[in-house]
Amino acid sequence: MRPSLRLLNLEVSSLQGSRTLYVCSVCRQEARPRPLVARQFLRNASNTAPITERVRRKIWGTDNPPGLKDPYGGEGVLERKFRKDQPARQEEPENLAQASEQTQVENEAELASAEAYEPATTWEGLQRVGHLGRWSDLPPSEADAYESFMLKKKVTKKGQLSLAAHQAAVEVSLMHSLNKPLSKVCDVVEHDKSVFKMLWKCKIQPGEWSQAVVYPSKEAEKALVYIFEQIGGQPEPAVVEETAEEVEEAVDESKWEDLVAEVNGPKVPFFGYADVRDKGFLSLSLNDPATKFAFLKRFSQLSGHYLPDPVVHSVATVGQVVEYVQSVLNPKPKKLADHLANSQGLQNLPNVKVFAKKQKPMDRDEELGRKKVIEAELRSRGLIE
């Protein structure tokens, strides 16, 4: 019988049956109950290997895949579920004895290695990486201590951002002139007030980083050079004693800054100083990758602001870094109407008006003073209450 004729076959055996049952051969085959063997899933003939090992073999396409036999640290959820579905099997006594001996040898090896423990600096040679148990149940150790690299509170004022950028520029320039690792300036989280005051008085001239610092005096230059020569070996904040002349000068020139620092307390950022004395640091170039990394790291530490990778790649001067942080702190309005309403150029035009919402005829009537008259007339006619 041809396939086209077989698809429409009468499911009747004689003329006595109903002739209205038209069943195709495909439906007839699907309607029949399948044998039990056809419904069983194909399983691996060997159930000795765990499911994770079989997955690894399938991924690598070989029976001997590279890596550890059990890299996942014990039985997984799938393996435990598969083991529950399988009937329980009794292991041979010899296998049990060998397993107990092997575990005993492993325990002895772990005890011996624990006595001669040496902390690892790299992952090479380690049998495993990570913790296999519940690490939250273990008591805290010295390695769990954490100190924040950045400030707990971000700097938001424009003058304080300039102070952070100026201090970072002066410190990186000093490290350039001393031929020391630039990023070591971050080892000192906060200087003493006298040291910060000398950094604040320094000026930056455009040019090379190694020759950009202009010191306020010879004494300040000697003190800063001596302090920054120690950075990198001593993590404690650098402290230097002021001379009598510097103390008198500080009293004469910065009485207001000292008074603000005393009133606000020692937690005030940058010891109460409001702004920088010179803006020359804004023109310093950041084309050198090492200099850019050191400056941005120190600036983030002093100000508390991170810079995303696209911005780090695009900024070319110190001024662009300060401008980006200020734009983040003072974002432009998202709505176009709000942005146009705040535009001074449009507000000064006599024939232009900007509204934040759509204007209706009733708004036009209210603007021209006709709204009350129209409402009174409609109320007199009984159209509104």
CSV table of C-alpha atoms in Angstrom, one decimal:
chain,number,residue,atom,x,y,z
A,1,MET,CA,0.0,0.0,0.0
A,2,ARG,CA,1.3,3.4,-0.9
A,3,PRO,CA,2.1,5.8,2.0
A,4,SER,CA,-0.5,8.3,0.9
A,5,LEU,CA,-3.1,5.6,1.0
A,6,ARG,CA,-1.9,4.2,4.2
A,7,LEU,CA,-2.3,7.4,6.1
A,8,LEU,CA,-6.1,7.4,5.7
A,9,ASN,CA,-7.1,3.8,6.6
A,10,LEU,CA,-10.5,2.7,7.9
A,11,GLU,CA,-10.4,1.3,11.3
A,12,VAL,CA,-13.2,-1.2,10.6
A,13,SER,CA,-13.0,-5.0,10.2
A,14,SER,CA,-16.4,-5.6,8.6
A,15,LEU,CA,-19.5,-3.8,7.3
A,16,GLN,CA,-21.1,-4.2,10.7
A,17,GLY,CA,-18.8,-1.8,12.4
A,18,SER,CA,-19.1,2.0,12.3
A,19,ARG,CA,-17.7,3.5,9.1
A,20,THR,CA,-17.1,7.0,10.7
A,21,LEU,CA,-13.8,6.2,12.5
A,22,TYR,CA,-11.0,7.4,10.3
A,23,VAL,CA,-7.6,6.9,12.1
A,24,CYS,CA,-4.3,7.3,10.3
A,25,SER,CA,-1.5,4.8,10.8
A,26,VAL,CA,0.7,7.3,12.7
A,27,CYS,CA,-2.0,8.0,15.3
A,28,ARG,CA,-2.7,4.3,15.5
A,29,GLN,CA,0.9,3.5,16.3
A,30,GLU,CA,1.1,6.3,18.9
A,31,ALA,CA,-2.1,5.1,20.6
A,32,ARG,CA,-0.8,1.6,21.2
A,33,PRO,CA,1.0,1.1,24.6
A,34,ARG,CA,4.7,0.9,24.3
A,35,PRO,CA,6.7,-1.9,25.7
A,36,LEU,CA,8.5,-1.3,29.0
A,37,VAL,CA,11.9,-1.6,27.5
A,38,ALA,CA,11.3,1.3,25.1
A,39,ARG,CA,10.4,3.6,28.0
A,40,GLN,CA,13.6,3.0,29.9
A,41,PHE,CA,16.4,5.6,29.8
A,42,LEU,CA,19.7,4.6,28.4
A,43,ARG,CA,22.2,4.5,31.3
A,44,ASN,CA,25.9,4.0,31.5
A,45,ALA,CA,26.8,0.4,31.8
A,46,SER,CA,29.3,1.1,34.5
A,47,ASN,CA,27.9,2.9,37.6
A,48,THR,CA,31.2,3.0,39.5
A,49,ALA,CA,32.1,6.5,38.3
A,50,PRO,CA,30.2,9.4,39.9
A,51,ILE,CA,28.1,11.6,37.7
A,52,THR,CA,30.5,14.5,38.0
A,53,GLU,CA,33.3,12.3,36.6
A,54,ARG,CA,31.1,11.2,33.7
A,55,VAL,CA,30.3,14.8,32.9
A,56,ARG,CA,34.0,15.7,32.9
A,57,ARG,CA,34.7,12.8,30.6
A,58,LYS,CA,32.0,13.9,28.2
A,59,ILE,CA,33.3,17.5,28.2
A,60,TRP,CA,36.9,16.5,27.5
A,61,GLY,CA,35.9,13.7,25.1
A,62,THR,CA,38.2,11.1,26.8
A,63,ASP,CA,38.0,8.6,29.6
A,64,ASN,CA,41.1,10.1,31.3
A,65,PRO,CA,40.4,13.9,31.5
A,66,PRO,CA,43.0,16.2,33.0
A,67,GLY,CA,42.7,17.6,36.5
A,68,LEU,CA,41.6,16.2,39.8
A,69,LYS,CA,39.3,13.2,40.0
A,70,ASP,CA,36.9,15.1,42.3
A,71,PRO,CA,37.5,18.9,41.8
A,72,TYR,CA,34.2,20.0,43.3
A,73,GLY,CA,34.9,19.0,46.9
A,74,GLY,CA,32.7,16.0,47.5
A,75,GLU,CA,29.3,14.8,46.4
A,76,GLY,CA,27.1,17.2,44.6
A,77,VAL,CA,23.3,17.5,44.6
A,78,LEU,CA,22.9,15.5,41.4
A,79,GLU,CA,25.1,12.8,42.6
A,80,ARG,CA,23.3,12.4,46.0
A,81,LYS,CA,19.9,12.3,44.2
A,82,PHE,CA,21.2,9.7,41.7
A,83,ARG,CA,22.6,7.6,44.6
A,84,LYS,CA,19.2,7.7,46.4
A,85,ASP,CA,17.4,6.5,43.3
A,86,GLN,CA,19.7,3.5,42.9
A,87,PRO,CA,19.2,0.4,45.0
A,88,ALA,CA,21.5,0.0,48.0
A,89,ARG,CA,24.5,-2.2,47.4
A,90,GLN,CA,26.7,-3.9,49.9
A,91,GLU,CA,30.4,-3.3,49.5
A,92,GLU,CA,32.8,-6.1,49.9
A,93,PRO,CA,34.8,-6.4,53.2
A,94,GLU,CA,38.1,-6.0,51.4
A,95,ASN,CA,37.1,-2.7,49.8
A,96,LEU,CA,35.9,-1.4,53.2
A,97,ALA,CA,39.2,-2.3,54.8
A,98,GLN,CA,41.2,-0.7,52.0
A,99,ALA,CA,39.0,2.5,52.3
A,100,SER,CA,39.5,2.7,56.1
A,101,GLU,CA,43.3,2.3,55.7
A,102,GLN,CA,43.4,5.0,53.0
A,103,THR,CA,41.4,7.5,55.2
A,104,GLN,CA,43.7,6.7,58.2
A,105,VAL,CA,46.8,7.4,56.1
A,106,GLU,CA,45.3,10.7,54.8
A,107,ASN,CA,44.4,11.8,58.3
A,108,GLU,CA,48.0,11.1,59.5
A,109,ALA,CA,49.4,13.1,56.5
A,110,GLU,CA,47.1,16.0,57.3
A,111,LEU,CA,48.2,16.1,60.9
A,112,ALA,CA,51.9,15.9,59.9
A,113,SER,CA,51.4,18.7,57.4
A,114,ALA,CA,49.5,20.9,60.0
A,115,GLU,CA,52.5,20.8,62.3
A,116,ALA,CA,54.9,22.1,59.6
A,117,TYR,CA,52.4,24.7,58.2
A,118,GLU,CA,53.8,27.5,56.0
A,119,PRO,CA,51.5,30.1,54.6
A,120,ALA,CA,51.4,30.0,50.8
A,121,THR,CA,52.0,33.1,48.7
A,122,THR,CA,50.8,31.7,45.4
A,123,TRP,CA,48.4,28.9,44.3
A,124,GLU,CA,51.2,26.8,42.7
A,125,GLY,CA,51.6,23.4,44.4
A,126,LEU,CA,48.4,23.6,46.5
A,127,GLN,CA,46.2,20.5,46.6
A,128,ARG,CA,43.1,22.6,46.8
A,129,VAL,CA,42.1,26.3,46.9
A,130,GLY,CA,39.3,27.5,49.1
A,131,HIS,CA,37.5,26.1,52.2
A,132,LEU,CA,35.6,22.8,52.1
A,133,GLY,CA,33.6,23.3,55.3
A,134,ARG,CA,31.6,26.1,56.8
A,135,TRP,CA,34.1,28.9,57.2
A,136,SER,CA,31.6,31.1,59.0
A,137,ASP,CA,31.7,28.7,62.0
A,138,LEU,CA,35.5,29.2,62.4
A,139,PRO,CA,36.8,31.9,64.8
A,140,PRO,CA,38.2,35.0,63.2
A,141,SER,CA,42.0,35.1,62.6
A,142,GLU,CA,44.5,37.8,62.1
A,143,ALA,CA,44.1,37.4,58.3
A,144,ASP,CA,40.4,38.3,58.5
A,145,ALA,CA,41.1,41.9,59.7
A,146,TYR,CA,40.0,44.5,57.1
A,147,GLU,CA,40.8,48.1,56.9
A,148,SER,CA,39.2,50.3,54.3
A,149,PHE,CA,41.5,51.7,51.7
A,150,MET,CA,39.2,54.7,51.0
A,151,LEU,CA,37.4,57.2,53.1
A,152,LYS,CA,34.2,56.2,54.8
A,153,LYS,CA,32.5,59.4,53.7
A,154,LYS,CA,33.0,60.8,50.2
A,155,VAL,CA,34.2,64.3,49.7
A,156,THR,CA,31.5,66.4,48.0
A,157,LYS,CA,32.6,70.1,48.1
A,158,LYS,CA,34.3,71.6,45.1
A,159,GLY,CA,37.2,73.0,47.2
A,160,GLN,CA,37.8,69.7,48.9
A,161,LEU,CA,38.1,67.9,45.6
A,162,SER,CA,40.6,70.4,44.5
A,163,LEU,CA,42.6,69.9,47.7
A,164,ALA,CA,42.6,66.1,47.2
A,165,ALA,CA,43.8,66.5,43.6
A,166,HIS,CA,46.4,69.1,44.6
A,167,GLN,CA,47.8,66.9,47.4
A,168,ALA,CA,47.9,63.8,45.1
A,169,ALA,CA,49.7,65.8,42.4
A,170,VAL,CA,52.3,67.2,44.9
A,171,GLU,CA,53.0,63.8,46.4
A,172,VAL,CA,53.3,62.0,43.0
A,173,SER,CA,55.7,64.8,41.8
A,174,LEU,CA,57.8,64.3,44.9
A,175,MET,CA,58.0,60.6,44.3
A,176,HIS,CA,59.0,61.3,40.7
A,177,SER,CA,61.9,63.6,41.8
A,178,LEU,CA,63.1,61.0,44.3
A,179,ASN,CA,62.9,58.1,41.8
A,180,LYS,CA,60.8,56.0,44.2
A,181,PRO,CA,57.7,53.8,43.4
A,182,LEU,CA,54.9,56.2,42.7
A,183,SER,CA,52.0,54.2,44.2
A,184,LYS,CA,53.8,54.0,47.6
A,185,VAL,CA,52.3,57.4,48.5
A,186,CYS,CA,49.1,55.5,49.4
A,187,ASP,CA,50.9,53.8,52.3
A,188,VAL,CA,50.4,57.0,54.4
A,189,VAL,CA,46.6,57.4,54.6
A,190,GLU,CA,46.8,60.8,56.3
A,191,HIS,CA,49.7,63.1,57.1
A,192,ASP,CA,50.3,65.2,60.2
A,193,LYS,CA,48.8,68.7,60.1
A,194,SER,CA,52.2,70.3,59.8
A,195,VAL,CA,53.1,68.1,56.8
A,196,PHE,CA,49.8,68.7,55.1
A,197,LYS,CA,50.3,72.4,55.6
A,198,MET,CA,53.6,72.3,53.8
A,199,LEU,CA,52.0,70.3,51.0
A,200,TRP,CA,49.2,72.8,50.8
A,201,LYS,CA,51.7,75.7,50.4
A,202,CYS,CA,53.5,74.0,47.5
A,203,LYS,CA,52.6,75.2,44.0
A,204,ILE,CA,52.6,73.2,40.8
A,205,GLN,CA,53.9,74.6,37.5
A,206,PRO,CA,53.0,73.0,34.2
A,207,GLY,CA,55.6,70.7,32.7
A,208,GLU,CA,57.3,67.5,33.8
A,209,TRP,CA,56.1,65.8,36.9
A,210,SER,CA,59.7,65.5,38.3
A,211,GLN,CA,60.1,69.3,38.1
A,212,ALA,CA,56.6,70.5,38.8
A,213,VAL,CA,56.8,71.3,42.5
A,214,VAL,CA,57.6,74.8,43.6
A,215,TYR,CA,58.4,74.7,47.4
A,216,PRO,CA,57.4,77.7,49.6
A,217,SER,CA,60.9,77.7,51.3
A,218,LYS,CA,64.2,75.8,51.5
A,219,GLU,CA,63.3,74.5,54.9
A,220,ALA,CA,60.0,73.1,53.6
A,221,GLU,CA,61.8,71.4,50.7
A,222,LYS,CA,64.3,69.7,53.0
A,223,ALA,CA,61.5,68.6,55.4
A,224,LEU,CA,59.3,67.2,52.6
A,225,VAL,CA,62.3,65.4,50.9
A,226,TYR,CA,63.3,63.8,54.2
A,227,ILE,CA,59.7,62.7,54.9
A,228,PHE,CA,59.0,61.2,51.4
A,229,GLU,CA,62.3,59.4,51.4
A,230,GLN,CA,60.9,57.4,54.4
A,231,ILE,CA,57.6,56.5,52.6
A,232,GLY,CA,57.5,52.9,51.5
A,233,GLY,CA,59.3,51.5,54.5
A,234,GLN,CA,57.3,52.9,57.4
A,235,PRO,CA,53.5,52.6,57.2
A,236,GLU,CA,53.0,55.1,60.1
A,237,PRO,CA,52.0,58.7,59.3
A,238,ALA,CA,54.9,60.9,58.7
A,239,VAL,CA,55.4,63.6,61.4
A,240,VAL,CA,57.8,66.5,61.4
A,241,GLU,CA,58.2,69.3,63.9
A,242,GLU,CA,57.7,72.8,62.8
A,243,THR,CA,60.3,75.4,63.4
A,244,ALA,CA,59.6,78.6,65.3
A,245,GLU,CA,59.4,80.6,62.1
A,246,GLU,CA,56.9,78.3,60.5
A,247,VAL,CA,54.7,78.4,63.7
A,248,GLU,CA,54.7,82.2,63.6
A,249,GLU,CA,53.9,82.3,59.9
A,250,ALA,CA,51.1,79.8,60.4
A,251,VAL,CA,49.6,81.9,63.2
A,252,ASP,CA,49.8,85.1,61.1
A,253,GLU,CA,48.6,83.7,57.7
A,254,SER,CA,46.1,80.9,58.6
A,255,LYS,CA,44.3,81.9,61.8
A,256,TRP,CA,40.9,81.3,60.1
A,257,GLU,CA,41.8,77.8,59.0
A,258,ASP,CA,43.1,76.8,62.5
A,259,LEU,CA,39.9,78.2,64.1
A,260,VAL,CA,37.7,76.2,61.7
A,261,ALA,CA,39.7,73.1,62.5
A,262,GLU,CA,39.4,73.6,66.2
A,263,VAL,CA,35.6,74.2,66.0
A,264,ASN,CA,34.8,71.3,63.7
A,265,GLY,CA,37.1,68.8,65.4
A,266,PRO,CA,39.9,66.6,64.1
A,267,LYS,CA,37.6,64.6,61.8
A,268,VAL,CA,37.2,67.4,59.3
A,269,PRO,CA,38.8,66.5,55.9
A,270,PHE,CA,42.0,68.3,55.1
A,271,PHE,CA,42.2,69.8,58.6
A,272,GLY,CA,39.5,72.4,57.7
A,273,TYR,CA,41.2,74.0,54.7
A,274,ALA,CA,38.6,75.2,52.2
A,275,ASP,CA,40.4,75.4,48.9
A,276,VAL,CA,43.8,75.4,47.2
A,277,ARG,CA,46.1,78.4,46.7
A,278,ASP,CA,47.0,77.7,43.1
A,279,LYS,CA,45.3,76.0,40.1
A,280,GLY,CA,48.5,75.0,38.2
A,281,PHE,CA,48.1,71.4,39.0
A,282,LEU,CA,45.0,71.1,36.8
A,283,SER,CA,47.2,71.2,33.6
A,284,LEU,CA,49.4,68.3,34.5
A,285,SER,CA,49.4,65.5,31.9
A,286,LEU,CA,48.4,62.0,32.6
A,287,ASN,CA,49.6,60.4,29.4
A,288,ASP,CA,52.1,58.2,31.3
A,289,PRO,CA,50.3,55.0,32.5
A,290,ALA,CA,52.3,54.6,35.7
A,291,THR,CA,51.8,58.3,36.6
A,292,LYS,CA,48.1,58.1,35.8
A,293,PHE,CA,47.6,54.9,38.0
A,294,ALA,CA,49.5,56.4,40.9
A,295,PHE,CA,47.6,59.7,40.8
A,296,LEU,CA,44.1,58.2,40.4
A,297,LYS,CA,44.8,55.7,43.2
A,298,ARG,CA,45.9,58.5,45.6
A,299,PHE,CA,43.1,60.8,44.5
A,300,SER,CA,40.5,58.0,45.1
A,301,GLN,CA,42.0,57.4,48.5
A,302,LEU,CA,41.8,61.0,49.5
A,303,SER,CA,38.4,61.9,48.0
A,304,GLY,CA,36.5,58.5,48.2
A,305,HIS,CA,35.5,58.6,44.6
A,306,TYR,CA,36.1,55.7,42.1
A,307,LEU,CA,36.6,56.3,38.4
A,308,PRO,CA,35.2,53.8,36.0
A,309,ASP,CA,37.5,52.2,33.4
A,310,PRO,CA,36.2,54.1,30.4
A,311,VAL,CA,36.8,57.4,32.2
A,312,VAL,CA,40.2,56.3,33.3
A,313,HIS,CA,41.1,55.5,29.7
A,314,SER,CA,39.8,58.9,28.4
A,315,VAL,CA,41.1,61.4,30.9
A,316,ALA,CA,44.4,63.1,29.9
A,317,THR,CA,44.9,65.8,32.5
A,318,VAL,CA,44.3,66.3,36.2
A,319,GLY,CA,41.7,68.9,35.4
A,320,GLN,CA,39.6,66.4,33.5
A,321,VAL,CA,39.6,64.1,36.6
A,322,VAL,CA,38.3,66.9,38.8
A,323,GLU,CA,35.7,67.9,36.3
A,324,TYR,CA,34.3,64.3,36.0
A,325,VAL,CA,33.9,63.9,39.7
A,326,GLN,CA,32.1,67.3,39.9
A,327,SER,CA,29.8,66.3,37.1
A,328,VAL,CA,28.9,63.1,39.0
A,329,LEU,CA,28.2,65.0,42.1
A,330,ASN,CA,26.0,67.6,40.2
A,331,PRO,CA,24.4,65.7,37.4
A,332,LYS,CA,22.3,67.4,34.8
A,333,PRO,CA,18.5,66.9,35.0
A,334,LYS,CA,17.3,64.0,33.0
A,335,LYS,CA,14.1,65.7,31.7
A,336,LEU,CA,14.6,68.1,28.8
A,337,ALA,CA,11.9,70.5,30.2
A,338,ASP,CA,13.8,70.8,33.5
A,339,HIS,CA,17.0,71.4,31.7
A,340,LEU,CA,15.5,74.1,29.4
A,341,ALA,CA,13.7,75.7,32.3
A,342,ASN,CA,17.0,76.2,34.1
A,343,SER,CA,18.7,77.7,31.1
A,344,GLN,CA,19.5,81.4,31.6
A,345,GLY,CA,19.7,82.0,27.9
A,346,LEU,CA,16.1,81.0,27.3
A,347,GLN,CA,14.8,82.8,30.4
A,348,ASN,CA,16.1,86.1,29.1
A,349,LEU,CA,14.2,85.8,25.8
A,350,PRO,CA,10.9,87.7,25.8
A,351,ASN,CA,9.1,85.5,23.2
A,352,VAL,CA,10.1,82.1,24.6
A,353,LYS,CA,8.4,80.3,27.5
A,354,VAL,CA,9.2,76.8,28.8
A,355,PHE,CA,6.7,74.7,30.7
A,356,ALA,CA,7.4,71.5,32.6
A,357,LYS,CA,4.0,69.9,31.6
A,358,LYS,CA,1.6,70.1,28.7
A,359,GLN,CA,-0.4,73.3,28.5
A,360,LYS,CA,-4.2,73.0,28.2
A,361,PRO,CA,-6.8,75.7,27.2
A,362,MET,CA,-7.7,76.1,30.9
A,363,ASP,CA,-4.1,76.9,31.7
A,364,ARG,CA,-4.1,79.6,29.0
A,365,ASP,CA,-7.3,81.0,30.4
A,366,GLU,CA,-5.8,81.1,33.9
A,367,GLU,CA,-2.7,82.8,32.6
A,368,LEU,CA,-4.8,85.6,30.9
A,369,GLY,CA,-7.2,86.0,33.9
A,370,ARG,CA,-10.3,84.6,32.2
A,371,LYS,CA,-10.7,81.4,34.3
A,372,LYS,CA,-12.7,83.0,37.1
A,373,VAL,CA,-15.1,84.7,34.7
A,374,ILE,CA,-15.7,81.5,32.8
A,375,GLU,CA,-16.3,79.4,35.9
A,376,ALA,CA,-18.7,82.0,37.3
A,377,GLU,CA,-20.7,81.9,34.0
A,378,LEU,CA,-20.8,78.1,33.9
A,379,ARG,CA,-21.9,78.0,37.6
A,380,SER,CA,-24.7,80.5,36.9
A,381,ARG,CA,-26.0,78.3,34.1
A,382,GLY,CA,-25.9,75.3,36.4
A,383,LEU,CA,-23.3,73.4,34.3
A,384,ILE,CA,-20.9,73.0,37.1
A,385,GLU,CA,-21.2,73.0,40.9
